[in-house]
CSV table of C-alpha atoms in Angstrom, one decimal:
chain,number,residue,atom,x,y,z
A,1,UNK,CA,-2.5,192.2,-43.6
A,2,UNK,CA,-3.2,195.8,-41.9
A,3,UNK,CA,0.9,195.8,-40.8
A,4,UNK,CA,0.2,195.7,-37.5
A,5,UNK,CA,2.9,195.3,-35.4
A,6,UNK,CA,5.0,195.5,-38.7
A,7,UNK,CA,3.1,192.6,-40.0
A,8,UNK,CA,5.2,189.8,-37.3
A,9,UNK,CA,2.6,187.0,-37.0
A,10,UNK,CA,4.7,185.7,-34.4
A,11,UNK,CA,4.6,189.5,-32.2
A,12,UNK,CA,0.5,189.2,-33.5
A,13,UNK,CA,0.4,186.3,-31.7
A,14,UNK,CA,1.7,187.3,-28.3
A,15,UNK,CA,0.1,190.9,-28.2
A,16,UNK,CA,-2.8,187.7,-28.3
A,17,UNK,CA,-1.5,186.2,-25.4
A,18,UNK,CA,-1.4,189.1,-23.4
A,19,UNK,CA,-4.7,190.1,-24.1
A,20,UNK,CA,-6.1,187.1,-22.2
A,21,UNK,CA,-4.1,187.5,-19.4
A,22,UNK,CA,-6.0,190.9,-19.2
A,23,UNK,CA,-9.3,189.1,-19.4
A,24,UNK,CA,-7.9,186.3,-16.9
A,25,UNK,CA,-6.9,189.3,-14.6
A,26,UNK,CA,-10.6,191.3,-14.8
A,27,UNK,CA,-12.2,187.8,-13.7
A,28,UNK,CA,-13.3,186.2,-17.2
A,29,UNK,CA,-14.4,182.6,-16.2
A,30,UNK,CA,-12.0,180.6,-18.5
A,31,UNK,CA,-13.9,177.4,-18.2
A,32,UNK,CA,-16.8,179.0,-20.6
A,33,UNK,CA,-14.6,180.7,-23.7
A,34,UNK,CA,-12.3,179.3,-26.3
A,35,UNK,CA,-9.6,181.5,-27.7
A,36,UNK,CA,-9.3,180.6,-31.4
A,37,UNK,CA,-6.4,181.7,-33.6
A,38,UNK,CA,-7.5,183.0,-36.9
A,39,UNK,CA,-4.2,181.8,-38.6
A,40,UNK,CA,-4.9,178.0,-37.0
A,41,UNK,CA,-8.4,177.8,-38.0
A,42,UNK,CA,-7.5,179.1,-42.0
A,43,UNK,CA,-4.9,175.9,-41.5
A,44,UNK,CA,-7.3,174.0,-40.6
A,45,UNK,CA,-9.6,173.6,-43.6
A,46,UNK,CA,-7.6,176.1,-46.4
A,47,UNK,CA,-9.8,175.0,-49.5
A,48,UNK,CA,-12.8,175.7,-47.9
A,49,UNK,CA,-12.1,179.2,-45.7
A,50,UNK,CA,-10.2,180.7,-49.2
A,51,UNK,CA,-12.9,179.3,-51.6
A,52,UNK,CA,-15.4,181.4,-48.8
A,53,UNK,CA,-13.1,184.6,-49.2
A,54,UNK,CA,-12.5,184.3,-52.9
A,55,UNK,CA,-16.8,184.1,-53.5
A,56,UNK,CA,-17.1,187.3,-50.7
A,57,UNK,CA,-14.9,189.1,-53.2
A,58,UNK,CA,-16.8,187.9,-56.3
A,59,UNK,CA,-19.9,189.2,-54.9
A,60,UNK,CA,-19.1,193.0,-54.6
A,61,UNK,CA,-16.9,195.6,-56.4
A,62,UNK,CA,-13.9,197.1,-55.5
A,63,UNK,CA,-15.7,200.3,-54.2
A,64,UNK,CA,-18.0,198.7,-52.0
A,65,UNK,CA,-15.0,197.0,-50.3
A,66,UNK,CA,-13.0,200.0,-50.1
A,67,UNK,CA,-16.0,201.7,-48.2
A,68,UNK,CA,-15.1,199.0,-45.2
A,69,UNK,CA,-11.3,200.0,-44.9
A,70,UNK,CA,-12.3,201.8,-41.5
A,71,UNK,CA,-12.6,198.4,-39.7
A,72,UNK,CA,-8.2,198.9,-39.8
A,73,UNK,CA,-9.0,202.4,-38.3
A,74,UNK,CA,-8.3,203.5,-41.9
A,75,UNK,CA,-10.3,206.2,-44.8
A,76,UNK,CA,-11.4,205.4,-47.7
A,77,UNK,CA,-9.4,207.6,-49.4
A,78,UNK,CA,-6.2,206.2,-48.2
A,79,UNK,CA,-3.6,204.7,-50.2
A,80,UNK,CA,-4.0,201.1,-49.2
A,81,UNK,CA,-2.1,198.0,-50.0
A,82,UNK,CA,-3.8,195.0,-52.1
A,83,UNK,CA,-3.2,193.2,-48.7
A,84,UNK,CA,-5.7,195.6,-46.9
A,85,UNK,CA,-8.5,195.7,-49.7
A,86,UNK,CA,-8.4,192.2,-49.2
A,87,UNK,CA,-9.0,192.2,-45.6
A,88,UNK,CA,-12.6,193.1,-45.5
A,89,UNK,CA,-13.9,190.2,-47.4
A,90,UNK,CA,-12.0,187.7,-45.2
A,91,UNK,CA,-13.2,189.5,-42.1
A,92,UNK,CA,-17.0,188.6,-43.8
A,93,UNK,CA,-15.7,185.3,-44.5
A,94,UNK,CA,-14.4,184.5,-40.7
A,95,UNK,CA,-17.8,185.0,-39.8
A,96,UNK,CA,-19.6,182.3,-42.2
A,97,UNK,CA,-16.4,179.9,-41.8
A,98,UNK,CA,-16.5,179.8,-37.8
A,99,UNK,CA,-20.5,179.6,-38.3
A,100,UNK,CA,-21.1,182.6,-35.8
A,101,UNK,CA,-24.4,183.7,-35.1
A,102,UNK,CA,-23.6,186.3,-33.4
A,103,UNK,CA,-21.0,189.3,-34.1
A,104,UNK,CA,-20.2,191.5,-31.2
A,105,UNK,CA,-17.7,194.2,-32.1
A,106,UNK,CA,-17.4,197.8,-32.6
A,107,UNK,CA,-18.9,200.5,-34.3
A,108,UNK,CA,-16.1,200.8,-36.3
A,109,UNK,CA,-16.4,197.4,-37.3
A,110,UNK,CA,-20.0,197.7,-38.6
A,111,UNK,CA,-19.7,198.4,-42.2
A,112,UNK,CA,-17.9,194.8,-42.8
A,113,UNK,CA,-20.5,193.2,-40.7
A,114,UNK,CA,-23.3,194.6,-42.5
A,115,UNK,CA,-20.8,193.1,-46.0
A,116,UNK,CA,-21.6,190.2,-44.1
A,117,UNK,CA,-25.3,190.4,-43.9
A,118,UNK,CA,-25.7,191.6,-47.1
A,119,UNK,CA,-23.6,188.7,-48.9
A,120,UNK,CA,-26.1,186.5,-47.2
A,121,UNK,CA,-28.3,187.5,-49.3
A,122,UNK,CA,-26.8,187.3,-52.4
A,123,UNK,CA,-25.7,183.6,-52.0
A,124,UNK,CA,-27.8,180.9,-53.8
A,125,UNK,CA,-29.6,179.4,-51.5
A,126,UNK,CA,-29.3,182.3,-49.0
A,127,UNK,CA,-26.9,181.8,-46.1
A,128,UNK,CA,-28.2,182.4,-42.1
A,129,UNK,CA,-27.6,186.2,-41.7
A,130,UNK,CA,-25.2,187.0,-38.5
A,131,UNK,CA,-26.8,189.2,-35.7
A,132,UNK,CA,-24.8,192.5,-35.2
A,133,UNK,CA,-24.3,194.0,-32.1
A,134,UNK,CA,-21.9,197.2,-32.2
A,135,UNK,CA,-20.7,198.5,-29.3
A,136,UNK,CA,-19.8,202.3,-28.8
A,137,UNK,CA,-15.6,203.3,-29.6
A,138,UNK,CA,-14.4,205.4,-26.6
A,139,UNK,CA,-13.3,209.0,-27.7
A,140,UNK,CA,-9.2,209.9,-27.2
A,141,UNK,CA,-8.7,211.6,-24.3
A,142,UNK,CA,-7.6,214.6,-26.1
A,143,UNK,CA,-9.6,217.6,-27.7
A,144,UNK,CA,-10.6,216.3,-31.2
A,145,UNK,CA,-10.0,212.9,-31.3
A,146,UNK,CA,-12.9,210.6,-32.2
A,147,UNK,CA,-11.3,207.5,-30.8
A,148,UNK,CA,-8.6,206.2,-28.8
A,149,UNK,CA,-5.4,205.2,-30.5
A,150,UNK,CA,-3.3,202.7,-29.6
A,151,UNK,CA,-0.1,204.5,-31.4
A,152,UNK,CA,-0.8,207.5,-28.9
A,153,UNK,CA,-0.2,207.0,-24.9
A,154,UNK,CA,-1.9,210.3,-24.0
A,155,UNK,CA,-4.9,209.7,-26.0
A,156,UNK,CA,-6.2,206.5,-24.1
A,157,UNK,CA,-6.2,204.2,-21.1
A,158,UNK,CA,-4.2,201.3,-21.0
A,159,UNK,CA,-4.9,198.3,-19.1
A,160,UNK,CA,-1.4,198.3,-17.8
A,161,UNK,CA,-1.0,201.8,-16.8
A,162,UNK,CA,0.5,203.2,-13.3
A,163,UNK,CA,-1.9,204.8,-10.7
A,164,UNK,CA,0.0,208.2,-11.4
A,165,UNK,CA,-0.2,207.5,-15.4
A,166,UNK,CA,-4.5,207.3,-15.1
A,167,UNK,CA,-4.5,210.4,-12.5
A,168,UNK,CA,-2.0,212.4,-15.2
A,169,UNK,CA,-4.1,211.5,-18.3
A,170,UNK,CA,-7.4,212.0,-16.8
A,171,UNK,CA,-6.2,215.3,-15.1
A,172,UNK,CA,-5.2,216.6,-18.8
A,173,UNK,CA,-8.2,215.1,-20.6
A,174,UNK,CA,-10.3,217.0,-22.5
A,175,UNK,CA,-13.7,218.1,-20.3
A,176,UNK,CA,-15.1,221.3,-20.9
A,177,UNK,CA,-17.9,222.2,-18.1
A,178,UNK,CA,-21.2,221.8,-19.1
A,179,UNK,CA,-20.6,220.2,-22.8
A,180,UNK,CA,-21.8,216.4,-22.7
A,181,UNK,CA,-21.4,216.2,-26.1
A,182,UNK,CA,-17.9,215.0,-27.3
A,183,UNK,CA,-16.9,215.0,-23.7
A,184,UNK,CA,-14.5,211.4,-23.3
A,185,UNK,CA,-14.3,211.6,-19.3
A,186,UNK,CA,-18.3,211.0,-19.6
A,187,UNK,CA,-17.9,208.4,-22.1
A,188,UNK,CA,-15.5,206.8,-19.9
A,189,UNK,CA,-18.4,207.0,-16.9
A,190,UNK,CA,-21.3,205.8,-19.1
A,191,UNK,CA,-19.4,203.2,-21.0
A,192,UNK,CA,-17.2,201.8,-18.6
A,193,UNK,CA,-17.4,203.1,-15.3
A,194,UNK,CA,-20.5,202.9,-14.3
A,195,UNK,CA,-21.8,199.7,-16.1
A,196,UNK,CA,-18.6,198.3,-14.2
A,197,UNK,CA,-19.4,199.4,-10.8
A,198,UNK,CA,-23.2,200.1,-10.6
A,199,UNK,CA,-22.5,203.8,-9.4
A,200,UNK,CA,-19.9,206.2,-9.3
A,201,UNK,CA,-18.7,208.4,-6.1
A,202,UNK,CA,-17.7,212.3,-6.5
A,203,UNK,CA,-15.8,213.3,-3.4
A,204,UNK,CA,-16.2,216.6,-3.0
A,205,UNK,CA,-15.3,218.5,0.7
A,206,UNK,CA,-18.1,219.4,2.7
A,207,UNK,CA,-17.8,223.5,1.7
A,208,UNK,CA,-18.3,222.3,-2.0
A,209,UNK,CA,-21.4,220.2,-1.8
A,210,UNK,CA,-19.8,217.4,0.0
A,211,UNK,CA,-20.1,213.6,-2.3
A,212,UNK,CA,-22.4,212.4,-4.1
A,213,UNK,CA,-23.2,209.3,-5.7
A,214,UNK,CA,-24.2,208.4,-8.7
A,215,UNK,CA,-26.4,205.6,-9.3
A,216,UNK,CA,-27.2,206.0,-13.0
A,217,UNK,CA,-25.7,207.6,-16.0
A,218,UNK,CA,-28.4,210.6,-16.9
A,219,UNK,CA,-28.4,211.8,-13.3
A,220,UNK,CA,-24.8,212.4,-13.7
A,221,UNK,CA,-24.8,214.0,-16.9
A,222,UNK,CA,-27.8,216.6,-15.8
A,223,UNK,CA,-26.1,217.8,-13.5
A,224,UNK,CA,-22.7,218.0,-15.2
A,225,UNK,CA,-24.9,219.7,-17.7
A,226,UNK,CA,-26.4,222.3,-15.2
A,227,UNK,CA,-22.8,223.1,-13.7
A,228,UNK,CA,-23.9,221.3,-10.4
A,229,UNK,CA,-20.7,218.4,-11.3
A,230,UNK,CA,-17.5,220.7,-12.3
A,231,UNK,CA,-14.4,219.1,-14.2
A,232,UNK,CA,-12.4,219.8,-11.1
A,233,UNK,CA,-14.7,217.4,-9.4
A,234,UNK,CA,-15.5,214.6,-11.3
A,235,UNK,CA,-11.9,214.4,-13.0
A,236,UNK,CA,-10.4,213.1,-9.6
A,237,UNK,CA,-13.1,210.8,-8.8
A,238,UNK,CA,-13.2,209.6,-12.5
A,239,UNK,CA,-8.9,208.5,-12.4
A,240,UNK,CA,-9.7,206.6,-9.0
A,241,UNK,CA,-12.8,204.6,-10.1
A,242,UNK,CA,-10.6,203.8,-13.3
A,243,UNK,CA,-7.5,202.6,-10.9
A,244,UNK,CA,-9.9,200.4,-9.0
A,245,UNK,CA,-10.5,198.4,-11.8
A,246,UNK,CA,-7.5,198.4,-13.0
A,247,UNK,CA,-5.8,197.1,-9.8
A,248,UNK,CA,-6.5,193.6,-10.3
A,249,UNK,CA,-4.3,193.6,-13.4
A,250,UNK,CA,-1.6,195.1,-12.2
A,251,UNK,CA,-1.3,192.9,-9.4
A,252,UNK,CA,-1.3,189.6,-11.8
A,253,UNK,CA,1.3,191.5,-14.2
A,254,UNK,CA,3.4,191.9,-10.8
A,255,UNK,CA,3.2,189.3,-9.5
A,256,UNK,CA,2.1,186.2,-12.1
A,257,UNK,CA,5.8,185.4,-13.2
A,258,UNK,CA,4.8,184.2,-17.1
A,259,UNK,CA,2.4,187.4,-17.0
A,260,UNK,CA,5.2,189.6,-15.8
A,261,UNK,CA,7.4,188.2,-18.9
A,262,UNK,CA,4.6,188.5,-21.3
A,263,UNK,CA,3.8,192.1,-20.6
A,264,UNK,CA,7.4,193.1,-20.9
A,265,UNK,CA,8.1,191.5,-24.2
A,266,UNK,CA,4.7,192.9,-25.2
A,267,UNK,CA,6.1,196.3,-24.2
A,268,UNK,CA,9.6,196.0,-26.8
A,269,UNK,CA,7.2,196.1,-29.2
A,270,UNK,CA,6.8,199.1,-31.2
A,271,UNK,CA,3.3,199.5,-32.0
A,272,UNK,CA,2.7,200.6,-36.0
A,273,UNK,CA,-0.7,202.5,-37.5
């Protein structure tokens, strides 16, 4: 409905697939999740998901809908298709048809949870409001981009990426000394680094302060803050904490055969807004 991938269910499907093989790679325990399918579990029960979609959209004008078009990384004041204004209300409908109590997605995915909570309580009797926990978007890599885009290479990280392909994005990433603010190699430390690994290493040569580490987030940005942490510095240390964790998943795309395959078909896709 948000034409990704051009709209293939079938290419929706496998970029799926390959997603869990990233999780499967990074150590999730597979005995404790279930994958579901959104386009399965519709199938499923049909009357009762669409009549759930239909009331969603009932319950609140076209404006107020509209306002939730940046959960498809998308502005209000786009032009969108009747397809897309009708993806908000069955994003608040998955929630009440797969019973969840809990919704843990992005920031940019608030303003549809929140449809959620508020629909709640306009049903008669009131439905069990979700909890909501939002997670932070990482910025793009480059100077002025909010977050990360999937469309861009240089802008972001991707789970597949070379050793050289982190140390060249990193080494070109926007850092200006002593700015915290806006800064996406520290969002890349407090987000994912160091939650990751507990700490984070600067090698630095002896004449230059010799290494330090880093055993919690606000140390780090004080002294980046101060000037005591350069760019020149951290952004070194940064791409080889990010290529430790990504190891692991290169080795299963190398050298898991199905993986392999699934990651190359993945890769003939072309990705669309």
């Amino acid at each position: 409905m948000n034409n990704k991938m051009g709209g293939d269910l079938k290419k929706i499907q496998v970029v799926g697939k390959y997603l869990v093989e990233i999780w499967r790679a990074l150590g999730m325990d597979m005995t404790k999740v279930e994958f579901l399918s959104a386009s399965e579990e519709i199938n499923k029960n049909p009357g009762e998901y669409w009549t759930l979609v239909m009331d969603v959209a009932r319950k609140n004008n076209l404006k107020r809908i509209v306002r939730c078009s940046q959960i498809m990384g998308r502005n209000d004041t786009d032009d969108l298709s009747a397809a897309q204004i009708f993806y908000p209300c069955m994003q608040a409908a998955d929630i009440f048809y797969l019973k969840a109590d809990i919704c843990q997605l992005g920031l940019d995915q608030r303003k549809v949870n929140m449809l959620a909570r508020e629909y709640a309580d306009q049903c008669k009797p009131k439905r069990r409001k979700p909890v909501i926990l939002s997670h932070p978007m990482l910025p793009g890599l480059l100077q002025g981009q909010e977050k990360m885009s999937k469309s861009d290479p240089n802008s972001a990280i991707f789970m597949e990426d070379t050793e050289q392909e982190v140390k060249t994005k990193i080494k070109k990433a926007f850092c200006p000394p002593g700015e915290e603010e806006g800064n996406p190699c520290l969002a890349y430390l407090r987000h994912i680094v160091m939650p990751w690994s507990g700490s984070f290493v600067v090698e630095r040569k002896e004449d230059n302060g010799g290494d330090r580490e880093y055993t919690d987030y606000e140390t780090l940005a004080a002294d980046y803050t101060s000037g005591a942490l350069h760019p020149a510095d951290l952004k070194p240390s940064l791409a080889k904490a990010i290529n430790s964790i990504l190891q692991p998943v290169r080795d299963h795309f190398e050298n898991d055969p199905e993986a392999k395959a699934l990651l190359k078909q993945v890769k003939s896709y072309k990705t669309t807004r």
